[in-house]
Coordinates of C-alpha atoms in Angstrom, one line a residue:
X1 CA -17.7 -26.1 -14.7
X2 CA -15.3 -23.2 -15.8
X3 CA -17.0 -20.6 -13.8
X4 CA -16.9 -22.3 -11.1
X5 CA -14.3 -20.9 -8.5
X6 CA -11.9 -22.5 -6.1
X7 CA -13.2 -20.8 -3.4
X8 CA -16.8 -19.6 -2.4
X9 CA -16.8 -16.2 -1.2
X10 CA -17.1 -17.0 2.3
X11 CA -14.5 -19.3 2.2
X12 CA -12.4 -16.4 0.2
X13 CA -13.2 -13.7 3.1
X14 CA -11.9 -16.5 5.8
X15 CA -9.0 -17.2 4.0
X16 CA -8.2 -13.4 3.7
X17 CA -8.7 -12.8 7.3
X18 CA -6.6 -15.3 8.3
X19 CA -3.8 -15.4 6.4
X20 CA -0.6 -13.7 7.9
X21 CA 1.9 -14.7 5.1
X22 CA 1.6 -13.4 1.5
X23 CA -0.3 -15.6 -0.5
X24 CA -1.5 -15.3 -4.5
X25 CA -4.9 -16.5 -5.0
X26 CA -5.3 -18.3 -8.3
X27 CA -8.4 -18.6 -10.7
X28 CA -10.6 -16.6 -8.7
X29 CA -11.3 -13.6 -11.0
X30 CA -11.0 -15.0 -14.9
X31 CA -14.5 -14.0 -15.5
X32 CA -13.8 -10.5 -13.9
X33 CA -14.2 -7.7 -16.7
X34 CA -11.3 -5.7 -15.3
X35 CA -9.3 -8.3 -17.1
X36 CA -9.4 -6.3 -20.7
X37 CA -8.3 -3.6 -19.2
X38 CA -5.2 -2.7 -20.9
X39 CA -3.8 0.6 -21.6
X40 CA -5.4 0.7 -24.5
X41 CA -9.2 -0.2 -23.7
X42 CA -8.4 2.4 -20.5
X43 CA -7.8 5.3 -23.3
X44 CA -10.6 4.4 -24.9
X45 CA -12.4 4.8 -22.4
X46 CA -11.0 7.8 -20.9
X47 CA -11.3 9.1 -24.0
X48 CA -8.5 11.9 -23.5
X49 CA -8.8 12.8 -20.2
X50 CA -5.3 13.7 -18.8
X51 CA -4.4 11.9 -15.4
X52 CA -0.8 12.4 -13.1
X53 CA 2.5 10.7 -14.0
X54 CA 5.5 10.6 -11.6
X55 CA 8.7 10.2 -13.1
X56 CA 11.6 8.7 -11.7
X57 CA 15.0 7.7 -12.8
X58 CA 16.1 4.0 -14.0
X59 CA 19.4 4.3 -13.0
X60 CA 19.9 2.1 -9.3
X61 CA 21.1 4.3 -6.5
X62 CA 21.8 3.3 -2.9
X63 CA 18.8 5.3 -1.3
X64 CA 15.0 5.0 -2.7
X65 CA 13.6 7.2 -4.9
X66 CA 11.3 8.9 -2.8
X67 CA 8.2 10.9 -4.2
X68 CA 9.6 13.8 -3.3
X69 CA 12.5 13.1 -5.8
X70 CA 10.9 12.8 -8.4
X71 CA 9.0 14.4 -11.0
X72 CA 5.6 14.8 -12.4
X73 CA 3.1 15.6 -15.7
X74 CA -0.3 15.8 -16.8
X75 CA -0.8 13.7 -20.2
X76 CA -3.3 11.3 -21.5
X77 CA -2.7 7.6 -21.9
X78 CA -2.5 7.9 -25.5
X79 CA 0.5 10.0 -25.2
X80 CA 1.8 7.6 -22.1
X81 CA 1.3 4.3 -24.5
X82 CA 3.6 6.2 -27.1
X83 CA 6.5 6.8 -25.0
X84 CA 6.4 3.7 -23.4
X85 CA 6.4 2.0 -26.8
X86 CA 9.5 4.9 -27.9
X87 CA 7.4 6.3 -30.3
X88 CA 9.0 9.3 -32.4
X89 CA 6.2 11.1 -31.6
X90 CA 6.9 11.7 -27.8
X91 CA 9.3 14.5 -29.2
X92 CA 7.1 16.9 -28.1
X93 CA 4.0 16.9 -25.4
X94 CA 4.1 16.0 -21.6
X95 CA 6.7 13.6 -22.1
X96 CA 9.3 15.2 -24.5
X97 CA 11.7 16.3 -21.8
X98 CA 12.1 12.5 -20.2
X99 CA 14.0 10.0 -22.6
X100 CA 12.4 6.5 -22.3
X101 CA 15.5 4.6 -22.0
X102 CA 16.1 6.8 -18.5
X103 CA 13.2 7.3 -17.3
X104 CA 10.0 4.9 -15.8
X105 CA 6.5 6.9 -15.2
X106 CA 3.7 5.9 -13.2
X107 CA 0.3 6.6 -12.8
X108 CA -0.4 5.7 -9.0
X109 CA -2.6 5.6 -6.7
X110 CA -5.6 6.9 -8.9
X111 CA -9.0 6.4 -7.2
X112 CA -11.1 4.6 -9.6
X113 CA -14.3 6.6 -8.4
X114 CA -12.3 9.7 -9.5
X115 CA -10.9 9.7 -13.0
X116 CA -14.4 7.2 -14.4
X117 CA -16.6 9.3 -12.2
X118 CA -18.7 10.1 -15.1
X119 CA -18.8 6.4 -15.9
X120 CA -20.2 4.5 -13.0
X121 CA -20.9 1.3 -14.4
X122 CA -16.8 0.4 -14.8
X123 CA -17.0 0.0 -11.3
X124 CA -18.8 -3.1 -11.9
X125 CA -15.8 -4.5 -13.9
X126 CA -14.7 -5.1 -10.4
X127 CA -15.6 -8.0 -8.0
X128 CA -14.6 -8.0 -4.9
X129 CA -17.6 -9.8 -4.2
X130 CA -16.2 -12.7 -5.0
X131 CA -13.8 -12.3 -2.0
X132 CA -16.7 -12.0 0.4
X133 CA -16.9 -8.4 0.1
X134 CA -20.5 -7.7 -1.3
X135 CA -21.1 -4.6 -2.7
X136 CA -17.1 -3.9 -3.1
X137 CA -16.0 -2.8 -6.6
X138 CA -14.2 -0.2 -8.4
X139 CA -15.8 2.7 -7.1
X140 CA -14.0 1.2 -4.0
X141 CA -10.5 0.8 -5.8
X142 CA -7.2 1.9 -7.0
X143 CA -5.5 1.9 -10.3
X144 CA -1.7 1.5 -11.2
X145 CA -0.4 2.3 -14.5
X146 CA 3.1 2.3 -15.0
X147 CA 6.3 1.8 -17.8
X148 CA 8.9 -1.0 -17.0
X149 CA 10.9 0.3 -13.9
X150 CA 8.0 2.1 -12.4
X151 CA 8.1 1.6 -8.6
X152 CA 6.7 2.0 -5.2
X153 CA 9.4 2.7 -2.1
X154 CA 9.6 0.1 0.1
X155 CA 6.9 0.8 2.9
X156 CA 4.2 -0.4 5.2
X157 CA 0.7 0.7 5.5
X158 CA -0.4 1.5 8.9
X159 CA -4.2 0.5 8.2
X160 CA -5.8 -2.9 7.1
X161 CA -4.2 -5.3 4.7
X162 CA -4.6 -5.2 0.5
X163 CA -5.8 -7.7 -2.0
X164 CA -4.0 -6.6 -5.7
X165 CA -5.6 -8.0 -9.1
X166 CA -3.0 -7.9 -12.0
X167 CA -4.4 -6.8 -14.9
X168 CA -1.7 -6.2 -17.2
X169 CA 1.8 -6.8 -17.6
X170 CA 4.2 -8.1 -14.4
X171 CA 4.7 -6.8 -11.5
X172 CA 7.7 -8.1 -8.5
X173 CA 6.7 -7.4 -5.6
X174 CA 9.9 -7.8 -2.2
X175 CA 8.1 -8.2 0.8
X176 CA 8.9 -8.5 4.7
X177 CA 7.3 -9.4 8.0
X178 CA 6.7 -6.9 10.6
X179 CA 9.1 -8.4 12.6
X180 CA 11.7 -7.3 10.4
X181 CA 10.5 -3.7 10.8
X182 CA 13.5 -2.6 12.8
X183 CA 16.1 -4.0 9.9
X184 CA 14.1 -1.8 7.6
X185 CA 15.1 1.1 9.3
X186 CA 11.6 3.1 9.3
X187 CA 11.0 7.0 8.7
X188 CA 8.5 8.9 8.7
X189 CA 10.2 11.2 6.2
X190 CA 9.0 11.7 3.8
X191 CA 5.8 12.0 5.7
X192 CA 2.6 10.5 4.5
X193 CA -0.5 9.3 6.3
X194 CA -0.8 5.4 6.9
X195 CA 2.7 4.8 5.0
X196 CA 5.7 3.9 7.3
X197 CA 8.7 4.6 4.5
X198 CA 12.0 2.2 4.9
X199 CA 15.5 4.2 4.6
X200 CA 16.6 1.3 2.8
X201 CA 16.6 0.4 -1.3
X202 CA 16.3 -3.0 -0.7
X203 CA 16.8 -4.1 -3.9
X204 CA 20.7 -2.2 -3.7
X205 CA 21.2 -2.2 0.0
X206 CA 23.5 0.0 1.3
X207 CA 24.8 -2.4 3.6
X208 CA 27.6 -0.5 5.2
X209 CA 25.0 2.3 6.4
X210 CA 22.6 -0.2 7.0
X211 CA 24.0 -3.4 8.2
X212 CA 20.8 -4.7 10.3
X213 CA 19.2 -5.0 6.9
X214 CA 20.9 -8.2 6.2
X215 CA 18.7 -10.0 9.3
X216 CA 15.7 -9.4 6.7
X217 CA 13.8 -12.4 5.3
X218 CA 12.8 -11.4 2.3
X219 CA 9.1 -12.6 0.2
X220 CA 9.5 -12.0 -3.7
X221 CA 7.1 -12.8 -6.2
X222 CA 6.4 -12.0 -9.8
X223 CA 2.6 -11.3 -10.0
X224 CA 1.1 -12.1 -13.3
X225 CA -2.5 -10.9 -15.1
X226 CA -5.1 -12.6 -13.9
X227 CA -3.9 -13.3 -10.2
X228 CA -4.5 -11.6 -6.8
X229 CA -2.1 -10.8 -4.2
X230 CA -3.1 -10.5 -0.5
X231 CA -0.9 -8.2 1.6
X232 CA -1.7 -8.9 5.0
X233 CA -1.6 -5.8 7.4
X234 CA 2.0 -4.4 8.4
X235 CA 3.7 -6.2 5.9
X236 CA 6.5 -4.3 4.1
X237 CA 6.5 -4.1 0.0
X238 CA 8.8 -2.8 -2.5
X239 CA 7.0 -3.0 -6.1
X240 CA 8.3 -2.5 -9.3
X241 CA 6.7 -3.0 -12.8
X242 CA 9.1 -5.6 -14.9
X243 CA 7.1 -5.4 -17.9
X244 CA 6.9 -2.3 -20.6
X245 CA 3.3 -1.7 -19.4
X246 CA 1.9 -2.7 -16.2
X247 CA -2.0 -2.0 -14.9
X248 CA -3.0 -3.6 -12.0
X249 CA -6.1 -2.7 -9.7
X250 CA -6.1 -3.1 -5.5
X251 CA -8.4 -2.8 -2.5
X252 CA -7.8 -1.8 1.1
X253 CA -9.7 -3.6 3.8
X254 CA -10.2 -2.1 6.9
X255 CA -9.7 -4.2 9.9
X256 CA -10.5 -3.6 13.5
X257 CA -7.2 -2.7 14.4
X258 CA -7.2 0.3 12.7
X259 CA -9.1 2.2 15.4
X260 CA -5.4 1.7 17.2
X261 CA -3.6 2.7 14.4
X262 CA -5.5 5.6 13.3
X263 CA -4.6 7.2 17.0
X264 CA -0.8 5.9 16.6
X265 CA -1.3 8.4 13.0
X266 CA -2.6 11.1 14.7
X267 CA 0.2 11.4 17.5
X268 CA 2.8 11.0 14.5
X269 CA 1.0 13.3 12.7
X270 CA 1.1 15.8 15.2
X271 CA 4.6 15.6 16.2
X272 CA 6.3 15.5 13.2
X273 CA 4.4 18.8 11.9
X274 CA 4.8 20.2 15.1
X275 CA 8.4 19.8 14.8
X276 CA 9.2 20.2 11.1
X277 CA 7.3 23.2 10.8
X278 CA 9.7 24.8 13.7
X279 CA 12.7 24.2 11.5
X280 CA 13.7 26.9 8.9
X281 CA 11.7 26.3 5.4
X282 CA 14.6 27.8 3.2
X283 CA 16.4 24.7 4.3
X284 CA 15.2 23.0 1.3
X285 CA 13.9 19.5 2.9
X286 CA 11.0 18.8 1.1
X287 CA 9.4 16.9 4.2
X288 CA 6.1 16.6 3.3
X289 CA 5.1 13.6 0.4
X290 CA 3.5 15.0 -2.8
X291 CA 0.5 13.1 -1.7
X292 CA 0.1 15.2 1.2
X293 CA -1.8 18.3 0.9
X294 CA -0.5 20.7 3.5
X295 CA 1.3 20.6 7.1
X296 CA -1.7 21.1 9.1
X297 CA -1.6 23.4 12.2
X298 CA -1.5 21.8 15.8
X299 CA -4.6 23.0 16.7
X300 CA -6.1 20.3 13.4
X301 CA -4.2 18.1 14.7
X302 CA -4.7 17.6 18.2
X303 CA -8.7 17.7 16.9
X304 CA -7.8 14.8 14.9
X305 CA -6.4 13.0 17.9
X306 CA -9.1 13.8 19.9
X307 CA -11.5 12.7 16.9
X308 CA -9.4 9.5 16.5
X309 CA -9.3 8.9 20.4
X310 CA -13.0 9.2 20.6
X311 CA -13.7 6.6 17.6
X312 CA -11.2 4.0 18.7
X313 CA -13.2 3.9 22.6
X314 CA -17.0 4.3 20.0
X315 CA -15.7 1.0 18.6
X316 CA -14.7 -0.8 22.1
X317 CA -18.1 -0.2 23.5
X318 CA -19.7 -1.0 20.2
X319 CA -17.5 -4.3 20.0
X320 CA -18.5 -5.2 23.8
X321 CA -22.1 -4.4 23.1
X322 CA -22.5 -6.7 20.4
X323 CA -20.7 -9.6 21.8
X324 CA -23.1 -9.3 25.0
X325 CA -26.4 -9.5 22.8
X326 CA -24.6 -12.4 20.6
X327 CA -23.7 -14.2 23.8
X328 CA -27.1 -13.3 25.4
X329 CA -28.8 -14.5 22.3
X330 CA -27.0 -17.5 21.3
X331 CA -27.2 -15.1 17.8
X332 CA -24.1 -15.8 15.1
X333 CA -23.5 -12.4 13.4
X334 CA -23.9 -12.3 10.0
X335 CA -23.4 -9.5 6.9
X336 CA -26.7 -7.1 6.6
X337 CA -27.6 -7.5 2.4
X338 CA -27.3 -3.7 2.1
X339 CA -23.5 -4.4 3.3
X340 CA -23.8 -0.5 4.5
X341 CA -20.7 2.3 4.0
X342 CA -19.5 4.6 6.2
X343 CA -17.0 7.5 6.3
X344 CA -14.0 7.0 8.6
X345 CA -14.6 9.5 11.5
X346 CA -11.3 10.8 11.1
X347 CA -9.4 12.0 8.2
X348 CA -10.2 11.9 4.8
X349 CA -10.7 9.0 2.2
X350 CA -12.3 8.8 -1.1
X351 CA -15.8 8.5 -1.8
X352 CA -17.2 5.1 -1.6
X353 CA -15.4 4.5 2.2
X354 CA -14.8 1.1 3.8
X355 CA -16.8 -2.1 4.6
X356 CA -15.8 -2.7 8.3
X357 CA -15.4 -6.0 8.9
X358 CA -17.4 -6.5 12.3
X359 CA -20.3 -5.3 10.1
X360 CA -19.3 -7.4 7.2
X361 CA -19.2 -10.7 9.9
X362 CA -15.4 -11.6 10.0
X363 CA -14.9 -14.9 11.4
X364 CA -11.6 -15.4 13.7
X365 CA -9.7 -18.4 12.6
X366 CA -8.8 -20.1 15.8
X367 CA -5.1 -21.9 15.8
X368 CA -6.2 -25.4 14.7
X369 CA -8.0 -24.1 12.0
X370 CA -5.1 -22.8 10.6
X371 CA -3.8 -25.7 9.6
X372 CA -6.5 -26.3 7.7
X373 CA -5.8 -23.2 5.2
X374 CA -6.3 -25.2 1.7
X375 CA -2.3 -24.9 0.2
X376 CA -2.7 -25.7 -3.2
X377 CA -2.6 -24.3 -6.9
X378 CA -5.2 -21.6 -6.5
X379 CA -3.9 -20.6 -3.6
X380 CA 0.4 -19.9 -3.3
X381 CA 2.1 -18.9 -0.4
X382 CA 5.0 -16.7 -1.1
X383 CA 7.5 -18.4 0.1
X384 CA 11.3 -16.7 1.8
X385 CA 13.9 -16.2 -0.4
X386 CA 16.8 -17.5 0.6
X387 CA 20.3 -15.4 1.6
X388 CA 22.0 -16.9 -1.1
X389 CA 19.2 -16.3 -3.7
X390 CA 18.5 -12.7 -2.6
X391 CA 20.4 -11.0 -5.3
X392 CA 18.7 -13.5 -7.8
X393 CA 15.9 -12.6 -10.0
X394 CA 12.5 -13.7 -8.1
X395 CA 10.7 -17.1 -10.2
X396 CA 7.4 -16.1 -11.5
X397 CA 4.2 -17.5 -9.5
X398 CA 2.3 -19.5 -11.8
X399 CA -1.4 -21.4 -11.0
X400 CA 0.2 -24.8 -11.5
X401 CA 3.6 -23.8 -9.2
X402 CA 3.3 -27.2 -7.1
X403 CA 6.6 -27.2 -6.4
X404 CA 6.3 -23.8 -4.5
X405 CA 4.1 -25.3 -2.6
X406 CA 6.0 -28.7 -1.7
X407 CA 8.9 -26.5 -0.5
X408 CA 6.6 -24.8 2.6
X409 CA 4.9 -28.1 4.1
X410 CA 4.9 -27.5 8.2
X411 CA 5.1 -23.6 7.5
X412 CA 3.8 -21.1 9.5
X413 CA 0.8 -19.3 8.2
X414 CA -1.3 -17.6 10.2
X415 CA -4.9 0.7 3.0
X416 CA -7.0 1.4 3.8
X417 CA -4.8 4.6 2.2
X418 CA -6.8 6.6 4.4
X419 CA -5.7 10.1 2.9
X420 CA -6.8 11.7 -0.4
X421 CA -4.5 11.5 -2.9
X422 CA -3.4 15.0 -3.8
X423 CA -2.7 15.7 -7.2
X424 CA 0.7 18.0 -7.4
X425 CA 1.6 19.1 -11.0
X426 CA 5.0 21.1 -12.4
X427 CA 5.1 22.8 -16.1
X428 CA 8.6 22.2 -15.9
X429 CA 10.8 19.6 -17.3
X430 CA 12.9 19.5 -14.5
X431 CA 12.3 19.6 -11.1
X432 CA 14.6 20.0 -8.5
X433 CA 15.4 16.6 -7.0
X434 CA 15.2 15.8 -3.0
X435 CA 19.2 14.3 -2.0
X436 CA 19.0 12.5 1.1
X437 CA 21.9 13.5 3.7
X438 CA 24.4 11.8 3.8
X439 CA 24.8 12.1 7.4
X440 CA 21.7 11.0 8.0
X441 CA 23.4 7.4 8.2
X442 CA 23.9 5.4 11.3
X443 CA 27.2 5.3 11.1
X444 CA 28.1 9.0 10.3
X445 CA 28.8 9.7 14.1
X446 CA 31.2 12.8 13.0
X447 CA 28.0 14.8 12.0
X448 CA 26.1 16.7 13.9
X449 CA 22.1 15.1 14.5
X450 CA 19.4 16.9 12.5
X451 CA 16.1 16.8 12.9
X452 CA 15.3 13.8 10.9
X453 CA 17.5 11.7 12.8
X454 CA 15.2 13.1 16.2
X455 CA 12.1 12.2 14.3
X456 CA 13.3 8.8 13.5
X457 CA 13.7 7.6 16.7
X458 CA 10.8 9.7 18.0
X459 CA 8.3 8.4 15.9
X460 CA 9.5 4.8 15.4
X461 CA 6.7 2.7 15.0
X462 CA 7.7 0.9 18.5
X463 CA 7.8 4.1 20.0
X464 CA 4.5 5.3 18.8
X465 CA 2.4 2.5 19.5
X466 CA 3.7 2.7 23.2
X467 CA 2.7 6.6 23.4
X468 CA -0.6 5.5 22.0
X469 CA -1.1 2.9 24.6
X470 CA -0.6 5.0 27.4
X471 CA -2.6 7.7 26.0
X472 CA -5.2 5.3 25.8
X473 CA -5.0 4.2 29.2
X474 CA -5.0 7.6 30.4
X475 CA -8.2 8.5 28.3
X476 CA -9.9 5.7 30.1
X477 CA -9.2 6.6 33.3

């Protein structure tokens, strides 16, 4: 009886498909080996191998700490455990120009296929399988390593939705609708592939330059080791690490509506190199996200529309196609055994690709089923917070939380990081830091508009998807 699971794995993949609220699934990966990984059994096994850190600054400021702000060293996680743990030692080595009490570092966004590729059978540690993704693992997985304060802007990814397994440590994670997406004041600067960045800190608003932020309806909840968060696609997230060492492992799943989104990248893509790369480069704005290789020219990226155009009408036919011979055949579609990879057709990811769900046999919930969604301790919606507990501390989410659950009867319920990480690297202890302007504010009508504020509206998501749309249309005709 104690392996058995709450949930079967088709049950798991239904339940991840369907859900459009946050929800923490409990007691569904106890038995998963990914559990012992700690920071210490990870530098055993890495076994001195240096990996990225970015540092930012503890102090709270109105305006997120961007990527571009801050700053970033090679070290092992030997010498990352010892400052963490303000060891004497840190005195000198990667770490010896950041004092602990001021600074958080964080390991993000490392490919798990990358840093243990010469030690395949981790990936196994991993099982996604038990979600209904067979054949999913670490090879097709991210790691997060990070020091108390360690955190991730508030954003949105523009493809598929994320399950998270907490490993080690805590980890409080602020999340919003889509609907909210206009209160969150989206930019696309710093620009990134698949990440839609929010102007706002959300956890120190500035209020009086942001004043529609207060219409958000904010999801908090403290994940702890051994549970699984599901992000479901467009959802906004702000995550910091409340703990003195976090780990915690995720997985992007591709969805079908990514063929959309992947044009809607390509158009912002284009447009905010094409623009950016007209403006003056001594000007200083460091535009372009560490994770980001290089602007790429406008003849790449009009291929890449073109590319991403061509895929998204592949898929239509395909989808049209198939449910023909299902309807002609009376034939349920199910998941092939060999659960088959592909590369995306446009852009870059790392190696081990995406299971696309109309090959892994995603069922659509239909409405009445929804209300059948099994509430219960091993699985948690995160609830709202209310206005007047916003600026309190979020309440842990614990298996046995039934009185979470009590609160939500009669609610509603209904990254695929598609670019490569790039690894960026400075021998320096400081790094000059990224200010935002001032001006940039809504309110600031005495200054003069840049060409941020031109790219905000331009490239607002609303904007975009209705570009893409009638480019779409156009195409077909």
């Amino acid at each position: 009886g104690g392996d058995v699971k709450p949930f079967t794995p088709e049950k798991a993949k239904e339940l991840v498909m369907a859900l459009q609220q946050p929800a923490v699934f409990c007691n569904m990966a106890g038995d998963w080996p990914a559990l012992h990984w700690n920071v210490e059994y990870l530098s055993a096994v890495l076994d001195g191998k240096t990996i990225q850190f970015r540092l930012g600054l503890k102090t709270v400021d109105l305006v997120p700490q961007f990527e571009t702000r801050c700053n970033y060293v090679k070290a092992t996680l030997k010498e990352f455990l010892a400052w963490s743990c303000g060891q004497p030692s840190c005195q000198s080595g990667p770490f010896s120009c950041y004092e602990h009490s001021k600074y958080w570092a964080y390991a993000d966004y490392k490919y798990i296929a990358r840093i243990f590729e010469d030690k395949p059978e981790i990936f196994q540690d991993i099982r996604w399988s038990d979600f209904g993704f067979p054949g999913r693992s670490g090879k097709e997985s991210t790691l997060w390593i990070g020091s108390e304060g360690a955190n991730t802007p508030c954003h949105l990814d523009s493809y598929g939705c994320n399950l998270v397994l907490q490993v080690q440590g805590r980890k409080r994670w602020h999340l919003f609708p889509p609907g909210d997406t206009s209160f969150l004041y989206p930019t696309r600067i710093p620009y990134e592939e698949s990440s839609v960045f929010s102007k706002v800190n959300v956890v120190n608003p500035d209020l009086k330059c942001f004043p529609e932020f207060r219409n958000t309806t904010a999801h908090v909840v403290t994940l702890s080791p051994g549970q699984v968060l599901l992000v479901p696609r467009h959802w906004w997230h702000y995550v910091e690490s409340i703990d003195p060492v976090t780990v915690s492992v995720n997985s992007w799943i591709e969805l079908d509506a990514d063929h959309e989104a992947r044009v809607e990248e390509a158009i912002t893509r284009t447009l905010v190199c094409a623009i950016k790369s007209a403006e003056d480069p001594s000007d200083g704005d460091l535009w372009l996200n560490p994770t980001e290789a290089e602007a790429t020219s406008h003849e790449i990226n009009l291929q890449y529309l073109n590319k991403a155009v061509s895929a998204y009408f592949k898929f239509q036919k395909a989808s049209v196609s198939a449910q023909a011979c299902s309807s002609s055949t009376g034939a349920k579609q199910k998941a092939g055994t060999s659960c088959k990879r592909r590369r995306r057709e446009v852009g870059c990811e790392p190696e081990g690709c995406r299971l696309l769900p109309h090959e892994l046999g995603f069922s659509t919930f239909k409405a009445e089923e929804l209300q059948k969604i099994p509430l219960g301790p091993d699985l948690i919606p995160v609830l709202p917070q209310s206005q007047e507990t916003r600026s309190m501390s979020a309440v842990a989410v614990e298996s046995d939380s039934r009185d979470l659950l009590q609160e939500n009867k009669g609610g509603h319920f209904g990254k695929l990081h598609c670019t490569g990480k790039q690894l960026v690297t400075s021998d320096d202890c400081e790094m000059p830091t990224h200010q935002m302007h001032s001006d940039s504010s809504p309110n600031a009508s005495h200054a003069a508009l840049s060409t941020n504020d031109l790219l905000d509206c331009l490239v607002n998501p609303h904007v975009i998807n209705l570009v893409a749309r009638l480019l779409l249309e156009r195409t077909r005709v």
